PDB file of C-alpha atoms and ligand atoms in Angstrom:
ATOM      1  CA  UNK A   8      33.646 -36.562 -57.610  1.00  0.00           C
ATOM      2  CA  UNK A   9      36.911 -35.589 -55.791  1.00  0.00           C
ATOM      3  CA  UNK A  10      36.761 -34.993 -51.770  1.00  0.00           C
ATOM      4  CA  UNK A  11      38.861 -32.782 -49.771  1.00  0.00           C
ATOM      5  CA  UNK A  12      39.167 -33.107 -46.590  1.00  0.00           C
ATOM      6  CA  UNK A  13      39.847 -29.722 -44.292  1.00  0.00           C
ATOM      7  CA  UNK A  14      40.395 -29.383 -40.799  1.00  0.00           C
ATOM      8  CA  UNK A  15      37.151 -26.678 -39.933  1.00  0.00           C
ATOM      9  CA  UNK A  16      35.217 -24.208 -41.045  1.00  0.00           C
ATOM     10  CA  UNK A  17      37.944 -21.720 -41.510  1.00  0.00           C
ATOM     11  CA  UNK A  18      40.060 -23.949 -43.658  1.00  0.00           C
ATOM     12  CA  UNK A  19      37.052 -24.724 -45.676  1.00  0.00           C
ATOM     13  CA  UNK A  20      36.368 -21.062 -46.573  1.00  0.00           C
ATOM     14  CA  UNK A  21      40.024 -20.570 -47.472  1.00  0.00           C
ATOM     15  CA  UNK A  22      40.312 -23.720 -49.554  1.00  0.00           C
ATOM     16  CA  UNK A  23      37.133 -22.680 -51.804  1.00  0.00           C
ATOM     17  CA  UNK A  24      38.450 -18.981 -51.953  1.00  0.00           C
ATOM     18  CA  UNK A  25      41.967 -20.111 -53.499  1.00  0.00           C
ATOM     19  CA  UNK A  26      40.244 -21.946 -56.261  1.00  0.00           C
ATOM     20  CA  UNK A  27      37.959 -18.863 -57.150  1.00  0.00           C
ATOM     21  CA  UNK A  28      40.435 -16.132 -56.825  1.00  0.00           C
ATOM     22  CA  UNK A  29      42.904 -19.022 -59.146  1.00  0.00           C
ATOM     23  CA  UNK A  30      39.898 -18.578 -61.548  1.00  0.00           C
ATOM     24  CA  UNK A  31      38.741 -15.671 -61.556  1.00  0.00           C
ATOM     25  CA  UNK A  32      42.626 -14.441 -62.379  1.00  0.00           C
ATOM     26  CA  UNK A  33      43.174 -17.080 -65.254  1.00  0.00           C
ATOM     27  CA  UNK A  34      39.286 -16.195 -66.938  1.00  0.00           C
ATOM     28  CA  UNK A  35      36.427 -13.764 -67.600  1.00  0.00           C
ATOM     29  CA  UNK A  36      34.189 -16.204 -65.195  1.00  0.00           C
ATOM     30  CA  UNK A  37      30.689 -16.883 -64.911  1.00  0.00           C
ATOM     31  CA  UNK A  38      29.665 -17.718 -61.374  1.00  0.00           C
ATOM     32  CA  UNK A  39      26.522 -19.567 -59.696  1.00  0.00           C
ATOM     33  CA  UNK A  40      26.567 -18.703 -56.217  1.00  0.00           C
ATOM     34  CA  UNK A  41      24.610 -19.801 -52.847  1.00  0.00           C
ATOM     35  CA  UNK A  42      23.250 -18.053 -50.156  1.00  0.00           C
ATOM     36  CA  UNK A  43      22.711 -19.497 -46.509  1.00  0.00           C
ATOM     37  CA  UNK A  44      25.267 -19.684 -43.452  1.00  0.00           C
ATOM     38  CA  UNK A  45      28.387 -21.970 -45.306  1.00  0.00           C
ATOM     39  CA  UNK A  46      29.618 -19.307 -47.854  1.00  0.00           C
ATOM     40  CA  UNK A  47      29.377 -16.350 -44.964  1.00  0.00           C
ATOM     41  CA  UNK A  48      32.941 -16.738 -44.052  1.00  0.00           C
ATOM     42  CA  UNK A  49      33.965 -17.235 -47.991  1.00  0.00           C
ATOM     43  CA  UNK A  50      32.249 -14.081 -49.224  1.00  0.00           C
ATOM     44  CA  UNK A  51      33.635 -11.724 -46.731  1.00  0.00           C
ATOM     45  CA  UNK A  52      37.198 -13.146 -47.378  1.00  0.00           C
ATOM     46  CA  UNK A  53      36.658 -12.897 -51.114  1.00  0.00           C
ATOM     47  CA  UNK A  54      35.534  -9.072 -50.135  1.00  0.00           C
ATOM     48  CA  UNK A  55      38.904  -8.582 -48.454  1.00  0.00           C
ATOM     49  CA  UNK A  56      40.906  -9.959 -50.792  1.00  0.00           C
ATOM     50  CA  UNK A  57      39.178  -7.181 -53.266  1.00  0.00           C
ATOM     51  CA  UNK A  58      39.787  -4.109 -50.753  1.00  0.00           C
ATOM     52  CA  UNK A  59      43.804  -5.302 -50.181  1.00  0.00           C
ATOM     53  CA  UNK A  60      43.570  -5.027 -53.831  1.00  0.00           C
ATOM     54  CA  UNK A  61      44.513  -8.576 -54.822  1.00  0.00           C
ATOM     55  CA  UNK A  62      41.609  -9.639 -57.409  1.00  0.00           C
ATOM     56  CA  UNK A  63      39.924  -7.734 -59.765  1.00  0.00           C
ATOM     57  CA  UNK A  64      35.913  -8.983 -60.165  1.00  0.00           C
ATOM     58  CA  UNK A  65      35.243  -7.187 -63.317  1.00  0.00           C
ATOM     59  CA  UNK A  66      35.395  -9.585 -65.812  1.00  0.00           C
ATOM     60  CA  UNK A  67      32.693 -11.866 -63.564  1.00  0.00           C
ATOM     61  CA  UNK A  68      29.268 -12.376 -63.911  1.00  0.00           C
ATOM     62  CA  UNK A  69      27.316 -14.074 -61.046  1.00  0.00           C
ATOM     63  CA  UNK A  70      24.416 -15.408 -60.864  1.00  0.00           C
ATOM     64  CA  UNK A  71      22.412 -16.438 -57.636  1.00  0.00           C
ATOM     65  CA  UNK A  72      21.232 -20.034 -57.167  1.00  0.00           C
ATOM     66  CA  UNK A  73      17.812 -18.908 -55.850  1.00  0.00           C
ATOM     67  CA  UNK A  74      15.269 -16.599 -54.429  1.00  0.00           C
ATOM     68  CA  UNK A  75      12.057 -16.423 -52.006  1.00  0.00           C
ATOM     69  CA  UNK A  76       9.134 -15.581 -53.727  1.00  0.00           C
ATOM     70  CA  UNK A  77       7.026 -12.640 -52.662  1.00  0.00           C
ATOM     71  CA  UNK A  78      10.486 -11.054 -50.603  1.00  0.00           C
ATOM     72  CA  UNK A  79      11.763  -7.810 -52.245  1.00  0.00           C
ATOM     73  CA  UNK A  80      15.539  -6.980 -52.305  1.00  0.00           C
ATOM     74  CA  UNK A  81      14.498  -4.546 -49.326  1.00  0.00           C
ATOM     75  CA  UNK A  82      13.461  -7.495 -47.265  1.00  0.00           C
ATOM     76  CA  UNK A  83      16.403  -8.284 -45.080  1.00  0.00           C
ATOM     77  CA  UNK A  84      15.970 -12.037 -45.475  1.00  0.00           C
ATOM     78  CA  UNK A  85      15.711 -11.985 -49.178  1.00  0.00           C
ATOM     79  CA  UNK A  86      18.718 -13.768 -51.438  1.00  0.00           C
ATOM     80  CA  UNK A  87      18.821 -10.038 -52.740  1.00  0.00           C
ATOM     81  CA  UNK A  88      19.688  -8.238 -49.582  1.00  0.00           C
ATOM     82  CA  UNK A  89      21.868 -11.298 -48.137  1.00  0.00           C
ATOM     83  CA  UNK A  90      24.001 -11.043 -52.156  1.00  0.00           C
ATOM     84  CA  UNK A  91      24.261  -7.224 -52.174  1.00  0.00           C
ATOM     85  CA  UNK A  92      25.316  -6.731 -48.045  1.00  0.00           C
ATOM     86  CA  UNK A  93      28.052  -9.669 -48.292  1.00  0.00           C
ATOM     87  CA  UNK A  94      29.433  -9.267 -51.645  1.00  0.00           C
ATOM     88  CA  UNK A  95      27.991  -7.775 -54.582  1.00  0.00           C
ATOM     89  CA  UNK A  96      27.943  -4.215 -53.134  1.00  0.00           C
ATOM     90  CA  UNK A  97      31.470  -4.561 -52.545  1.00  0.00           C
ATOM     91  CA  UNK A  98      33.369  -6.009 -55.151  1.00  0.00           C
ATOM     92  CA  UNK A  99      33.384  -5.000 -58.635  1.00  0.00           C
ATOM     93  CA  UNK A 100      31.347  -7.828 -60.708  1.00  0.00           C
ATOM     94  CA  UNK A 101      30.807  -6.513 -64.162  1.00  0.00           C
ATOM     95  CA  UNK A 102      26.980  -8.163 -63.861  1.00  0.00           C
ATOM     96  CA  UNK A 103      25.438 -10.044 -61.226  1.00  0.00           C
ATOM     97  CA  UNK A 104      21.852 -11.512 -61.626  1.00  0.00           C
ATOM     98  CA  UNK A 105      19.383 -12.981 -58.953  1.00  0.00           C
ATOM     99  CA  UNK A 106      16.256 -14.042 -59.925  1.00  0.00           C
ATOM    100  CA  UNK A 107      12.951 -11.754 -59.034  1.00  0.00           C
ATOM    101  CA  UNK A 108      10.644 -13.537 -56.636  1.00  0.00           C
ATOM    102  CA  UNK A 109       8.550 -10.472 -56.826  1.00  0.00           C
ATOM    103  CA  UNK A 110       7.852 -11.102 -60.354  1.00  0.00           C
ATOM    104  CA  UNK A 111       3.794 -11.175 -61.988  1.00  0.00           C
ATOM    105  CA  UNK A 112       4.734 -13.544 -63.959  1.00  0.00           C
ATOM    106  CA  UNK A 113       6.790 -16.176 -62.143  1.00  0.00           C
ATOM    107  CA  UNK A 114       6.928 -18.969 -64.967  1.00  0.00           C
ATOM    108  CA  UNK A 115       8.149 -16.448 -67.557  1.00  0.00           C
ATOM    109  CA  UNK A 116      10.721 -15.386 -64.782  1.00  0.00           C
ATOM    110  CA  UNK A 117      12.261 -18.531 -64.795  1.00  0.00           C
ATOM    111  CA  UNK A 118      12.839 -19.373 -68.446  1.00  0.00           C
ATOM    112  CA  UNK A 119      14.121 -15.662 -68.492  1.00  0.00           C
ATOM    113  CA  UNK A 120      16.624 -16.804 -66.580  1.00  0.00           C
ATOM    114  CA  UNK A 121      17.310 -19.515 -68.081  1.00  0.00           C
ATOM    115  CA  UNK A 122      18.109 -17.651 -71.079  1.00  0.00           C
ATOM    116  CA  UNK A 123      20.352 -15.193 -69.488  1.00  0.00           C
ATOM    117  CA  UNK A 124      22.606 -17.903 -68.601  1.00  0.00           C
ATOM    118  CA  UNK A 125      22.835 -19.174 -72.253  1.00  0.00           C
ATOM    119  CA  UNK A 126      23.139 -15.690 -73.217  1.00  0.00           C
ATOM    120  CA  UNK A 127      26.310 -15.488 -70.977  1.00  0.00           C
ATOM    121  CA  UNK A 128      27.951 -18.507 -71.911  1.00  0.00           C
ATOM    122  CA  UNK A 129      26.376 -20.820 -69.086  1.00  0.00           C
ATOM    123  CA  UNK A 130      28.127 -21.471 -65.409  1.00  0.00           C
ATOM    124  CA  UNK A 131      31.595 -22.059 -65.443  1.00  0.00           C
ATOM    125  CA  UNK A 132      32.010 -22.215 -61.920  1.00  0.00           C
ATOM    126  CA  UNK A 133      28.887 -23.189 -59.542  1.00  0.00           C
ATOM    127  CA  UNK A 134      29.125 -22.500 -55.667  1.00  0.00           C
ATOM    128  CA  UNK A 135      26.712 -25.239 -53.809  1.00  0.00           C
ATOM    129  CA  UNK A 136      26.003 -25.702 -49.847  1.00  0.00           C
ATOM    130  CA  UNK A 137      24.044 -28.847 -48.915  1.00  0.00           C
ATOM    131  CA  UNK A 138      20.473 -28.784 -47.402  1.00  0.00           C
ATOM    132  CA  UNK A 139      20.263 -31.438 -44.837  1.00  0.00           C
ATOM    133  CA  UNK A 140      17.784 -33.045 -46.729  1.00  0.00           C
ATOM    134  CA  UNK A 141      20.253 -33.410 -49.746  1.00  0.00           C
ATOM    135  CA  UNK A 142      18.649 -30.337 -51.347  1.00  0.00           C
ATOM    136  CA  UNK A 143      21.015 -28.675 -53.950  1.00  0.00           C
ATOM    137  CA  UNK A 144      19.867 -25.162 -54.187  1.00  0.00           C
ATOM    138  CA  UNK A 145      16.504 -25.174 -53.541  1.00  0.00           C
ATOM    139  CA  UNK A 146      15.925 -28.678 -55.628  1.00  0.00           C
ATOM    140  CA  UNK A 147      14.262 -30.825 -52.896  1.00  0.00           C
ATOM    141  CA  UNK A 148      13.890 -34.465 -52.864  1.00  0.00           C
ATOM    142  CA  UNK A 149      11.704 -35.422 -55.717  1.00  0.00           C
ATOM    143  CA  UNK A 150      13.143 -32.995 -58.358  1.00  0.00           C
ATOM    144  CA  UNK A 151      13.830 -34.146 -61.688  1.00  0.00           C
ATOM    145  CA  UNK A 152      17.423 -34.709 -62.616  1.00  0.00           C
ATOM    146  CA  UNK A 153      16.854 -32.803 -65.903  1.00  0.00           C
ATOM    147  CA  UNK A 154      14.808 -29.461 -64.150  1.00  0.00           C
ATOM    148  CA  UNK A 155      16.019 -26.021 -65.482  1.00  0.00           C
ATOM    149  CA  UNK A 156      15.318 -23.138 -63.092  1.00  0.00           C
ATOM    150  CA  UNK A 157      11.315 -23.474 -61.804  1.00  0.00           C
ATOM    151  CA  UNK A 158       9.057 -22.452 -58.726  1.00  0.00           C
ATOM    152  CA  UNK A 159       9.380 -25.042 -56.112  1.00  0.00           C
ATOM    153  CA  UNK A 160       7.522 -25.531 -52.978  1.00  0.00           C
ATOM    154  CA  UNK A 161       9.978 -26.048 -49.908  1.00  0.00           C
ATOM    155  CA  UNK A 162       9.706 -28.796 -48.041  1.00  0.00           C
ATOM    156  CA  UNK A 163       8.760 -29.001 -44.277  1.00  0.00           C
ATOM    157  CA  UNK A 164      12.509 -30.016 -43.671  1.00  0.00           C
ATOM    158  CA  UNK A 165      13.809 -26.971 -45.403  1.00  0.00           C
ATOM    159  CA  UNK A 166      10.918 -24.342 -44.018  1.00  0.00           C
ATOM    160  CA  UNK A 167      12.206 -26.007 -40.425  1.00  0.00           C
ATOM    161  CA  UNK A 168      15.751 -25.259 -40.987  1.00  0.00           C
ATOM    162  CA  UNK A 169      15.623 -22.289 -42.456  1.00  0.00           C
ATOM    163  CA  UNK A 170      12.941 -21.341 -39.825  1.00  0.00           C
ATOM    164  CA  UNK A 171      15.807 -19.705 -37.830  1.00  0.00           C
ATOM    165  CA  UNK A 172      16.138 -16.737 -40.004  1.00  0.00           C
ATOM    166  CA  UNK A 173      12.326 -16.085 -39.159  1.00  0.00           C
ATOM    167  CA  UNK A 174       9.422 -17.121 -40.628  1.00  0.00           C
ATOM    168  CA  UNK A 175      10.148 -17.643 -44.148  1.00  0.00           C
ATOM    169  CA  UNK A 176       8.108 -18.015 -47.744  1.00  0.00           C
ATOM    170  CA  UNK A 177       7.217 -21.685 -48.312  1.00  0.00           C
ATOM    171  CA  UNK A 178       8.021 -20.658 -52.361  1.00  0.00           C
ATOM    172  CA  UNK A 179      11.222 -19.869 -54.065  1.00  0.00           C
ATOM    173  CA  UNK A 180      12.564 -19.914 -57.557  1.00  0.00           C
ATOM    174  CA  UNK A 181      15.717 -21.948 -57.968  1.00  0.00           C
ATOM    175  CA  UNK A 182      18.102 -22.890 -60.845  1.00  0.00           C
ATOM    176  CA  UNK A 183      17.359 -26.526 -61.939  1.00  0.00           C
ATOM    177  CA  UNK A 184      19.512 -29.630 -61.265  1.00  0.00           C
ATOM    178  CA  UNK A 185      19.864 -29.788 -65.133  1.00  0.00           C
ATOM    179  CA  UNK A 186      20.666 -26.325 -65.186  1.00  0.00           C
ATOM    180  CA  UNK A 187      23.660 -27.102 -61.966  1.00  0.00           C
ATOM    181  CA  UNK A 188      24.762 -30.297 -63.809  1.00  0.00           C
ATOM    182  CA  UNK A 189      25.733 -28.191 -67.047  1.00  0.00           C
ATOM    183  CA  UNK A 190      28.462 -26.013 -64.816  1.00  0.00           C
ATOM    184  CA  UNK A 191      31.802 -26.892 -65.916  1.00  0.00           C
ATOM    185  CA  UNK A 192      33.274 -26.999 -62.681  1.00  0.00           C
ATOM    186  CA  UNK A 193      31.032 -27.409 -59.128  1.00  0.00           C
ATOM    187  CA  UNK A 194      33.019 -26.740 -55.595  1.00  0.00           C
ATOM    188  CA  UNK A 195      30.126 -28.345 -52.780  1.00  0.00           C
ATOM    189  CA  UNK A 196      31.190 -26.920 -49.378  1.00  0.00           C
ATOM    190  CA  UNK A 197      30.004 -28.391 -46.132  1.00  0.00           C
ATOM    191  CA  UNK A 198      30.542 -28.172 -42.683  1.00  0.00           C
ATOM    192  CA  UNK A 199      30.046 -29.319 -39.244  1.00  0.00           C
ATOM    193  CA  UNK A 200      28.052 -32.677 -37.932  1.00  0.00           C
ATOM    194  CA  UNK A 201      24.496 -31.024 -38.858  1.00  0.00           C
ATOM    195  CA  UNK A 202      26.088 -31.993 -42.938  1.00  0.00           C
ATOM    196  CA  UNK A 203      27.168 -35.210 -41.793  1.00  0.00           C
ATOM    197  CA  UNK A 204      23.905 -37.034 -42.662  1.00  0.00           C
ATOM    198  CA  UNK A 205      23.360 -35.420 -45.739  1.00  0.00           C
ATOM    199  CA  UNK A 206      27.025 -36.078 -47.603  1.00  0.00           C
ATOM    200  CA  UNK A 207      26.268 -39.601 -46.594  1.00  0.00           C
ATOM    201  CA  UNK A 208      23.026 -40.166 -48.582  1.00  0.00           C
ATOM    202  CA  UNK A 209      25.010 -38.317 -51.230  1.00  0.00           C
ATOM    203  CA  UNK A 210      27.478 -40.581 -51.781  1.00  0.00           C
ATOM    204  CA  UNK A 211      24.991 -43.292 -51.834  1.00  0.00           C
ATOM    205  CA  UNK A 212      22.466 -44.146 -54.840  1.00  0.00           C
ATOM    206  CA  UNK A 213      22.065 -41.678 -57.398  1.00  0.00           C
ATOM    207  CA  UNK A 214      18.473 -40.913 -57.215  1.00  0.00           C
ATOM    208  CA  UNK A 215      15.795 -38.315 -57.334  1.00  0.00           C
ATOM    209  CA  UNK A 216      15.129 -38.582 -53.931  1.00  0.00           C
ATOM    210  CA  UNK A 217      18.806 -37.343 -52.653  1.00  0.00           C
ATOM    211  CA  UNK A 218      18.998 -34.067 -55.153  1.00  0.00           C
ATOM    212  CA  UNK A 219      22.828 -33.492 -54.204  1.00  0.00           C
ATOM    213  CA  UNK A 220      23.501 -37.628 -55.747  1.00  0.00           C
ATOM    214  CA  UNK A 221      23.432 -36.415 -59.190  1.00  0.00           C
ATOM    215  CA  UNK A 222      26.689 -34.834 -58.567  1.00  0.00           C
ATOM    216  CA  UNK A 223      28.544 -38.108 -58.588  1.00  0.00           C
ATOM    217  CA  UNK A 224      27.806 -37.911 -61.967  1.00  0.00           C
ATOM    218  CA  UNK A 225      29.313 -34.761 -63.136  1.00  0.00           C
ATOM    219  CA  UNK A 226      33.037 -34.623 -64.342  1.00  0.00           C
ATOM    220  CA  UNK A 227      34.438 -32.036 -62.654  1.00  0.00           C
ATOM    221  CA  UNK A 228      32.770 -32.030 -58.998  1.00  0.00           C
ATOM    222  CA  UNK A 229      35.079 -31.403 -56.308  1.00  0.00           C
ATOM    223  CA  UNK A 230      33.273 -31.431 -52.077  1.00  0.00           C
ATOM    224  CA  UNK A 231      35.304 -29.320 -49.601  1.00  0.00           C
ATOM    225  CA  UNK A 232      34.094 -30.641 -46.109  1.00  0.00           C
ATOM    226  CA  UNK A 233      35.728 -30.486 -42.487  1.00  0.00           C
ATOM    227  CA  UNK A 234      35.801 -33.882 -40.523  1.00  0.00           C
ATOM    228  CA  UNK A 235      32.504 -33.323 -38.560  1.00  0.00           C
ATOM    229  CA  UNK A 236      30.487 -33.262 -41.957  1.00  0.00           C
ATOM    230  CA  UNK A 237      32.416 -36.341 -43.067  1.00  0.00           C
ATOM    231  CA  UNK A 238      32.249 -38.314 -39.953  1.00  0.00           C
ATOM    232  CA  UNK A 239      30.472 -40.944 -41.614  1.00  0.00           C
ATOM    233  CA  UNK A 240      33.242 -41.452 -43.971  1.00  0.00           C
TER     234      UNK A 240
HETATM  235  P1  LIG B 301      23.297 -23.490 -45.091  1.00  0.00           P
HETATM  236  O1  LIG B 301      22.269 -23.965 -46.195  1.00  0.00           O
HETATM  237  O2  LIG B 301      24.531 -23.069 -45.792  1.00  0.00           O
HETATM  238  O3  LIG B 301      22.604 -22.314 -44.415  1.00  0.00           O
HETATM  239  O4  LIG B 301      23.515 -24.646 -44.176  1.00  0.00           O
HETATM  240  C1  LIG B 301      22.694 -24.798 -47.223  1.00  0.00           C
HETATM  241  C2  LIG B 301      21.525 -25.194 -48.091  1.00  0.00           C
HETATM  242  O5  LIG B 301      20.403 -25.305 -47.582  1.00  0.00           O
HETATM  243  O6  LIG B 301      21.741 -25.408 -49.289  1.00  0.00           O
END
């Protein structure tokens, strides 16, 4: 697991959107990407560099890391609405898929998901943020190492932080840590002092208990933080 080390925010945005745009021109590219407040300033410059005409998405398939369950893509705080209003609307992905937390049949949901991403070719490029928990995606504390996408029940940690979008479901669906770990490249972005905690425990044992500690394991990892997440370094 490589670190870089960027100055803010800003510069962390612009470091991760370099080595997507560097992909996406070299490869048709299958994407994982996150939701939350850390990739806000990365999608809308990835959404500028498409209007100025610079990168072509059509040869990119992207698929979200997770979704409520019982939101519909209506529902302003859903991963749906947040994907479509800062990116997938647009840019000109060829096929981007997010996972239906309105489903009937939520198990069935999830291993079709699973298959789509075989049937594409699997991630070659995931896009994580960092729960301050350690959460990767929604995989809290506790999640098996070898999960492929499943329900999970948030924890109180998670409903609490994400508490200040509203009141939230206390259920999502979420790609698996096994599914993450078989990515052939993952980019980790974090920033500010709220992070700093959490990129500590990573980089301590790998264990269930600290989902984002797996990633020491995988061969092509790289974390893009600013100083105020790394402070503990
Ligand atoms: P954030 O969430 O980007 O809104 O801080 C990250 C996460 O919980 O994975």
């Amino acid at each position: 697991m490589r670190i870089t080390e960027v100055a803010n925010y800003t510069s962390m945005s612009e470091k991760a959107e370099k080595i997507i745009l560097r992909e996406v021109r070299e490869r048709p590219l299958i994407m994982a990407l996150p939701t939350g407040s850390t990739p806000e300033m990365l999608y809308s410059m990835l959404v500028e560099e498409y209007k100025r005409g610079k990168v072509n998405f059509s040869e990119v398939v992207t698929f979200n890391l997770d979704e409520y369950v019982g939101l519909s893509p209506a529902n302003p705080n859903s991963y749906h609405y947040y994907m479509n209003e800062r990116f997938l609307k647009h840019v000109n992905v060829s096929e981007s898929y997010i996972p239906d937390g309105m489903a009937q049949d939520l198990e069935k949901e999830c291993a079709d998901y699973e298959n789509k991403i075989k049937r594409e070719g699997g991630i070659d490029l995931a896009i994580l943020g960092i729960g301050g928990n350690g959460h990767i995606a929604f995989n809290e504390p506790g999640t098996s190492f070898e999960s492929r996408t499943h329900v999970v029940k948030l924890s109180a940690d998670t409903l609490k932080e994400n508490s200040r979008f509203g009141e939230m479901p206390n259920r999502a669906i979420t790609m698996g840590i096994g599914t993450l770990m078989c990515a052939r490249k993952i980019i980790l972005l974090a920033s500010g002092k709220k992070k700093a905690r959490a990129l500590k425990m990573m980089m301590g044992a790998i264990t269930e208990e600290v989902p984002a500690s797996v990633l020491q394991k995988h061969s092509d990892c790289k974390i893009i933080a600013d100083g105020e997440a790394l402070r503990f370094f």
